Amino acid sequence: MNSPIYLDYAATTPVAPEVVQAMLPYLTLYGLFANPASIQHSPGIAVENVIRQARSNMAQLLNCSSDDVIFTSGATEANNLAIKGIVLAHPVGKHIITSTIEHKSVLDTCKFLEAQGYIVTYVRPDNQGRLRLETILEAITEQTILVSIMHVNNETGMIQDIAQIAQALKDKPIYFHVDAAQSAGKLSINLSELPVDLLSLSAHKFYGPKGVGCLFIRNRKRQRLIPLFHGGGQEFGLRPGTLPVHQIIGMVTAFELAHTRLTEDYLHSQQLRELLNKQLTILGEVKLNGDASAALPNIVNLSFSGVSADALIIALRDQVALSSGSACNSGAIEASHVLRSMNIEGDRLYEAIRLSFGRYTRIIDIQLAATILCDTVRQLRHLALE
Ligand code: PMP
């Protein structure tokens, strides 16, 4: 049996072959496998230099200081460190603003803080999944210490205007954190022009390995942040633990590659989305959840009237790999909190599937997947009528 056509790039991407090659020299006996904290010997010093260079390359691509980049295990950890790290270090402000469409790693962190006595305002998007600046500004109180808003939504691809929010918050005594897990490597992020205070990203969303990411902390040396872990002094004491050198090299290489291919990858996704939409509209009764004009082209969220997402995903399982929302939620038959917040109700909520694609998705993959999808939707609609 052929493996299914993979249309779940928003859950994770395959690692680019160039990235795998770049990681290999940091693993084995004749490579640079030493611990970068072992600076008593030359192999350790050599690896410490490799990490310094990697941090500097990452910072250069983000246009920030390399002192402000902390390596983490991914965006979940970076989001936790940003949010808990800031608010627990500032016991005065007890109010946080975030949105109802954030990833669970932000929402559950906020819930944890609510249990500790913090007050959280969850702002809602409009019906297309767009957050309005006014709603965020209206939620601000004298107690507000942090605003956390995602750049691109993982279920709909909707892009938030983080530059506008950052500008509006710039002169207020409020930290602004951005979860850029879905945008990093796909949209250019220039931190010298974008006045955010904290930004999280994750390598496995841009063709790097799983289990590595980073947190940008503006003027890190002057910020107070409580670490999540305690141990050695790695990552300036903010993220102790032996650094996964090969993972970090993988992330930096993948990020470099994503930057050289930024336009090419974007246009490719745009072409695939157009093709997909063209083939699927023939079906009729297909509703787009979100607004294509304000979304990344690699994520398409659709509801097929009369066909439950669960039935469709099961029917397609061996042919097309897709998701009914965020991978962290799948398994549980629970309607998407993102779509619910967009006032999507009734059957449409349970009919929503997410198709996401990327660099290695070929035109033929989309054509074939769309044909299979159309056939399966027709069959399921027909069965429902019997
Ligand atoms: N935020 C968003 C928007 C995401 O899509 C994801 C991954 N699903 C995460 C955070 C968590 O990232 P990681 O898998 O690196 O922990």
XYZ file of C-alpha atoms and ligand atoms in Angstrom:
402
model
C 0.000 0.000 0.000
C 1.242 3.490 -0.846
C 1.658 5.827 2.066
C -1.090 8.426 2.355
C -0.660 11.871 0.805
C 0.546 13.978 3.700
C -1.555 17.123 4.104
C -0.859 17.848 7.764
C 2.100 20.237 7.547
C 0.622 22.491 10.245
C 0.969 19.600 12.711
C 4.558 19.013 11.685
C 6.782 19.114 8.617
C 9.278 16.536 7.375
C 12.885 17.468 8.097
C 14.618 18.942 5.034
C 17.385 16.621 3.707
C 19.870 19.545 3.923
C 19.002 19.843 7.612
C 19.579 16.143 8.309
C 23.018 16.414 6.675
C 23.893 19.459 8.752
C 22.952 17.678 11.985
C 24.968 14.502 11.459
C 28.454 15.863 12.312
C 27.278 16.685 15.834
C 26.352 13.187 16.907
C 29.097 10.636 16.571
C 32.554 9.889 17.985
C 34.485 11.526 15.157
C 32.178 14.517 15.112
C 31.565 17.435 17.456
C 29.525 15.511 20.014
C 31.027 17.044 23.176
C 28.966 18.881 25.744
C 29.136 22.627 25.023
C 29.323 23.232 28.777
C 32.532 21.143 29.009
C 34.840 24.053 28.450
C 37.707 22.385 30.344
C 38.695 20.618 27.116
C 39.062 21.583 23.488
C 36.212 19.409 22.090
C 33.839 21.144 24.539
C 35.198 24.570 23.595
C 34.765 23.741 19.902
C 31.104 22.850 20.479
C 30.576 25.907 22.659
C 31.749 27.971 19.679
C 29.362 26.106 17.408
C 26.479 27.024 19.724
C 27.624 30.641 19.869
C 27.653 30.762 16.071
C 24.255 29.064 15.849
C 22.746 31.581 18.268
C 24.264 34.414 16.299
C 22.909 33.025 12.992
C 19.453 32.626 14.474
C 19.577 36.188 15.824
C 20.757 37.545 12.489
C 17.787 36.000 10.707
C 15.409 37.473 13.281
C 17.341 40.748 13.274
C 17.859 40.783 17.033
C 20.737 40.485 19.480
C 22.084 36.981 20.013
C 22.012 37.668 23.785
C 18.231 37.688 23.487
C 17.795 34.188 22.019
C 17.149 31.263 24.396
C 17.035 27.726 23.021
C 14.122 25.621 24.267
C 12.516 22.269 23.470
C 9.919 23.890 21.216
C 7.136 26.439 21.198
C 5.190 24.854 24.075
C 8.138 25.385 26.392
C 8.904 28.824 24.940
C 5.281 29.900 25.493
C 5.353 28.584 29.063
C 8.658 30.298 29.795
C 7.498 33.583 28.275
C 4.177 33.745 30.080
C 4.979 32.176 33.465
C 8.499 33.568 33.377
C 7.324 37.164 33.045
C 4.252 37.188 35.257
C 5.767 35.204 38.121
C 8.743 37.573 38.136
C 6.430 40.611 38.359
C 4.115 40.054 41.314
C 2.537 43.495 40.964
C 0.459 43.131 37.765
C -2.118 40.361 38.103
C -3.854 40.645 34.752
C -3.070 38.908 31.458
C -4.730 39.386 28.087
C -4.749 36.632 25.512
C -7.250 35.389 22.935
C -9.702 32.506 22.763
C -8.004 31.176 19.596
C -4.530 30.598 21.038
C -2.782 27.239 21.062
C -3.327 25.087 24.163
C 0.221 25.782 25.298
C -0.837 29.398 25.854
C -4.408 28.730 27.012
C -3.446 26.034 29.513
C -0.588 28.166 30.845
C -3.093 30.966 31.405
C -5.495 28.542 33.114
C -2.674 27.465 35.414
C -2.022 31.102 36.282
C -5.726 31.726 36.891
C -5.578 28.965 39.502
C -2.704 30.912 41.110
C -4.870 34.011 41.426
C -4.126 35.800 38.150
C -6.962 37.278 36.127
C -7.018 36.456 32.431
C -9.112 38.175 29.760
C -9.644 36.033 26.662
C -10.488 38.318 23.744
C -12.590 36.880 20.935
C -11.985 37.164 17.193
C -14.541 38.158 14.555
C -16.335 35.523 12.476
C -13.315 35.185 10.205
C -10.892 34.594 13.065
C -9.380 38.071 13.031
C -8.513 39.747 16.337
C -9.221 43.470 16.529
C -6.776 45.843 18.163
C -9.624 47.766 19.866
C -10.799 44.603 21.661
C -7.317 44.092 23.041
C -6.908 47.727 24.066
C -10.342 47.763 25.724
C -9.328 44.814 27.878
C -6.321 46.617 29.376
C -6.535 47.496 33.064
C -4.032 49.035 35.465
C -3.165 45.489 36.500
C -2.285 44.268 32.976
C 1.235 42.881 32.862
C 1.233 40.817 29.658
C -0.558 40.434 26.330
C -0.019 37.142 24.492
C -1.300 36.854 20.919
C -0.373 34.343 18.235
C 0.952 35.436 14.846
C -0.683 32.754 12.697
C -3.448 30.455 13.849
C -2.628 26.761 13.550
C -6.175 25.728 12.613
C -7.208 28.406 10.119
C -3.917 29.975 9.016
C -5.336 33.405 9.881
C -2.609 36.030 10.280
C -2.977 38.515 13.135
C -1.693 42.049 12.782
C 0.965 41.714 15.457
C 2.831 44.795 14.160
C -0.222 46.945 14.872
C -0.699 45.432 18.355
C 3.014 45.805 19.133
C 2.969 49.477 18.105
C -0.067 50.160 20.278
C 1.514 48.486 23.328
C 5.042 49.796 22.787
C 4.839 52.727 25.186
C 2.718 50.996 27.796
C 4.195 49.126 30.783
C 2.881 45.854 29.346
C 4.870 42.969 27.894
C 3.809 41.684 24.487
C 4.411 38.020 23.721
C 3.848 36.493 20.284
C 3.508 32.776 19.590
C 5.078 32.604 16.127
C 5.129 28.797 15.873
C 3.118 28.761 12.636
C 4.607 31.880 11.045
C 8.355 31.563 11.668
C 10.094 30.492 8.483
C 6.983 31.320 6.433
C 6.614 35.045 7.013
C 9.542 37.342 7.525
C 9.945 38.412 11.169
C 12.164 41.440 11.668
C 12.529 42.049 15.396
C 14.399 45.310 14.907
C 11.223 46.772 13.420
C 8.626 44.756 15.297
C 8.485 45.975 18.920
C 7.409 42.701 20.559
C 9.015 41.782 23.890
C 8.881 38.010 23.621
C 8.473 35.663 20.657
C 8.299 31.864 20.528
C 9.065 29.570 17.627
C 9.474 25.880 16.900
C 11.801 24.150 14.408
C 9.517 21.282 13.407
C 7.066 23.673 11.774
C 9.700 24.853 9.276
C 11.409 21.610 8.191
C 13.656 21.353 11.229
C 13.695 18.577 13.837
C 11.086 18.127 16.560
C 12.014 18.934 20.129
C 13.759 22.262 19.604
C 12.651 25.859 19.429
C 13.549 29.201 20.866
C 12.294 32.156 22.812
C 13.318 35.703 21.976
C 13.413 37.987 25.030
C 14.055 41.628 24.169
C 16.874 43.089 26.300
C 17.091 39.756 28.085
C 19.904 40.953 30.341
C 17.665 43.686 31.742
C 14.554 41.530 32.113
C 13.442 39.582 35.134
C 12.160 36.136 34.196
C 11.574 33.119 36.434
C 12.934 29.940 34.780
C 10.692 26.882 34.478
C 13.541 24.519 35.374
C 16.378 24.733 37.824
C 19.729 23.098 37.311
C 22.944 24.108 35.563
C 23.472 27.620 34.338
C 22.853 26.923 30.642
C 20.992 29.481 28.555
C 21.903 32.251 30.981
C 20.219 30.301 33.777
C 16.850 30.632 32.059
C 16.765 27.167 30.555
C 19.187 24.841 32.298
C 19.939 21.438 30.815
C 22.559 20.119 28.395
C 22.028 21.752 25.037
C 20.857 19.434 22.227
C 23.567 20.589 19.836
C 22.425 18.605 16.779
C 18.844 19.843 17.271
C 19.965 23.448 17.522
C 22.096 23.100 14.386
C 19.102 21.502 12.686
C 16.839 24.388 13.676
C 19.275 27.082 12.559
C 19.959 25.337 9.241
C 16.225 24.902 8.656
C 15.589 28.549 9.499
C 18.329 29.688 7.111
C 16.902 27.491 4.382
C 13.370 28.751 5.054
C 14.634 32.306 4.634
C 16.352 31.667 1.334
C 13.202 29.939 0.125
C 10.650 32.237 1.779
C 9.090 33.631 -1.410
C 9.436 30.386 -3.351
C 7.758 28.331 -0.591
C 5.010 30.931 -0.174
C 4.217 31.070 -3.881
C 4.259 27.296 -4.064
C 1.691 27.049 -1.240
C -0.405 29.720 -2.921
C -0.421 27.736 -6.148
C -1.406 24.564 -4.289
C -4.205 26.344 -2.440
C -5.649 27.716 -5.672
C -5.557 24.293 -7.242
C -7.193 22.679 -4.216
C -9.947 25.275 -4.026
C -10.640 24.971 -7.744
C -11.085 21.220 -7.536
C -13.113 21.284 -4.320
C -15.552 24.018 -5.291
C -16.993 21.679 -7.941
C -18.352 19.623 -5.037
C -20.628 22.404 -3.802
C -21.639 23.031 -0.204
C -18.047 23.558 0.948
C -17.511 26.386 3.430
C -14.182 28.020 4.119
C -13.538 28.671 7.808
C -11.454 31.834 7.889
C -10.627 34.354 5.204
C -8.154 33.334 2.497
C -7.108 36.944 1.889
C -5.762 37.200 5.462
C -4.441 33.673 5.907
C -1.184 31.876 5.198
C -1.723 29.920 1.986
C -0.507 26.608 3.424
C -3.477 26.075 5.788
C -7.044 25.613 4.541
C -9.899 24.903 6.947
C -13.085 23.653 5.293
C -16.480 22.305 6.293
C -18.153 19.890 3.880
C -21.899 20.114 4.482
C -23.488 16.842 5.472
C -20.185 15.084 6.202
C -18.770 14.848 9.709
C -15.043 15.490 9.975
C -14.559 12.276 11.937
C -16.254 10.128 9.297
C -14.280 11.847 6.548
C -10.926 11.522 8.279
C -11.520 7.835 9.026
C -12.636 7.170 5.434
C -9.525 8.921 4.104
C -7.097 7.571 6.677
C -5.051 5.363 4.347
C -5.136 7.783 1.436
C -4.851 11.330 2.725
C -3.397 12.362 6.093
C -5.217 15.427 7.349
C -6.572 16.721 10.598
C -9.770 17.967 12.171
C -8.048 20.863 13.861
C -5.022 20.997 16.060
C -3.133 17.725 16.414
C -2.874 18.226 20.161
C -6.668 17.931 20.358
C -7.215 15.097 17.939
C -8.189 11.813 19.443
C -10.781 13.591 21.520
C -14.022 14.253 19.624
C -14.251 17.797 20.765
C -15.244 20.725 18.607
C -12.460 23.165 17.857
C -12.221 26.012 20.366
C -10.886 28.183 17.540
C -13.873 27.673 15.251
C -16.302 27.985 18.163
C -14.783 31.363 18.978
C -15.427 32.395 15.370
C -19.140 31.759 16.013
C -19.125 28.693 13.813
C -21.917 26.558 15.142
C -24.005 23.458 14.599
C -23.007 20.834 12.056
C -20.468 23.119 10.380
C -18.369 22.950 13.532
C -18.203 19.165 13.393
C -17.655 19.124 9.636
C -14.443 21.143 9.735
C -11.186 19.662 8.514
C -7.764 21.224 8.144
C -5.651 20.595 5.041
C -2.120 21.895 5.316
C 0.726 21.495 2.874
C 4.162 22.841 2.107
C 7.505 22.666 0.385
C 7.429 18.985 -0.549
C 3.759 18.805 -1.552
C 3.601 18.349 -5.309
C 0.876 19.552 -7.648
C 0.046 15.928 -8.367
C -0.410 15.288 -4.616
C -3.010 18.048 -4.386
C -4.761 16.928 -7.566
C -4.932 13.350 -6.354
C -5.918 14.284 -2.790
C -8.656 16.599 -4.066
C -10.013 13.860 -6.342
C -10.050 11.360 -3.470
C -11.592 13.945 -1.155
C -14.352 14.788 -3.658
C -15.146 11.103 -4.250
C -15.242 10.351 -0.532
C -17.389 13.375 0.308
C -19.849 12.387 -2.449
C -19.991 8.804 -1.150
C -20.550 9.913 2.436
C -23.216 12.408 1.385
C -24.914 9.696 -0.640
C -24.821 7.270 2.321
C -26.330 9.910 4.574
C -29.288 10.169 2.207
C -30.005 6.417 2.157
N 1.805 27.232 19.106
C 1.233 26.951 17.924
C 0.460 28.015 17.220
C 1.392 25.689 17.360
O 0.828 25.408 16.192
C 2.142 24.714 18.056
C 2.312 23.312 17.490
N 1.091 22.636 17.295
C 2.707 25.053 19.292
C 2.523 26.325 19.776
C 3.502 24.064 20.088
O 4.737 23.855 19.473
P 5.682 22.634 19.863
O 5.135 21.456 19.126
O 7.026 23.043 19.396
O 5.633 22.470 21.346
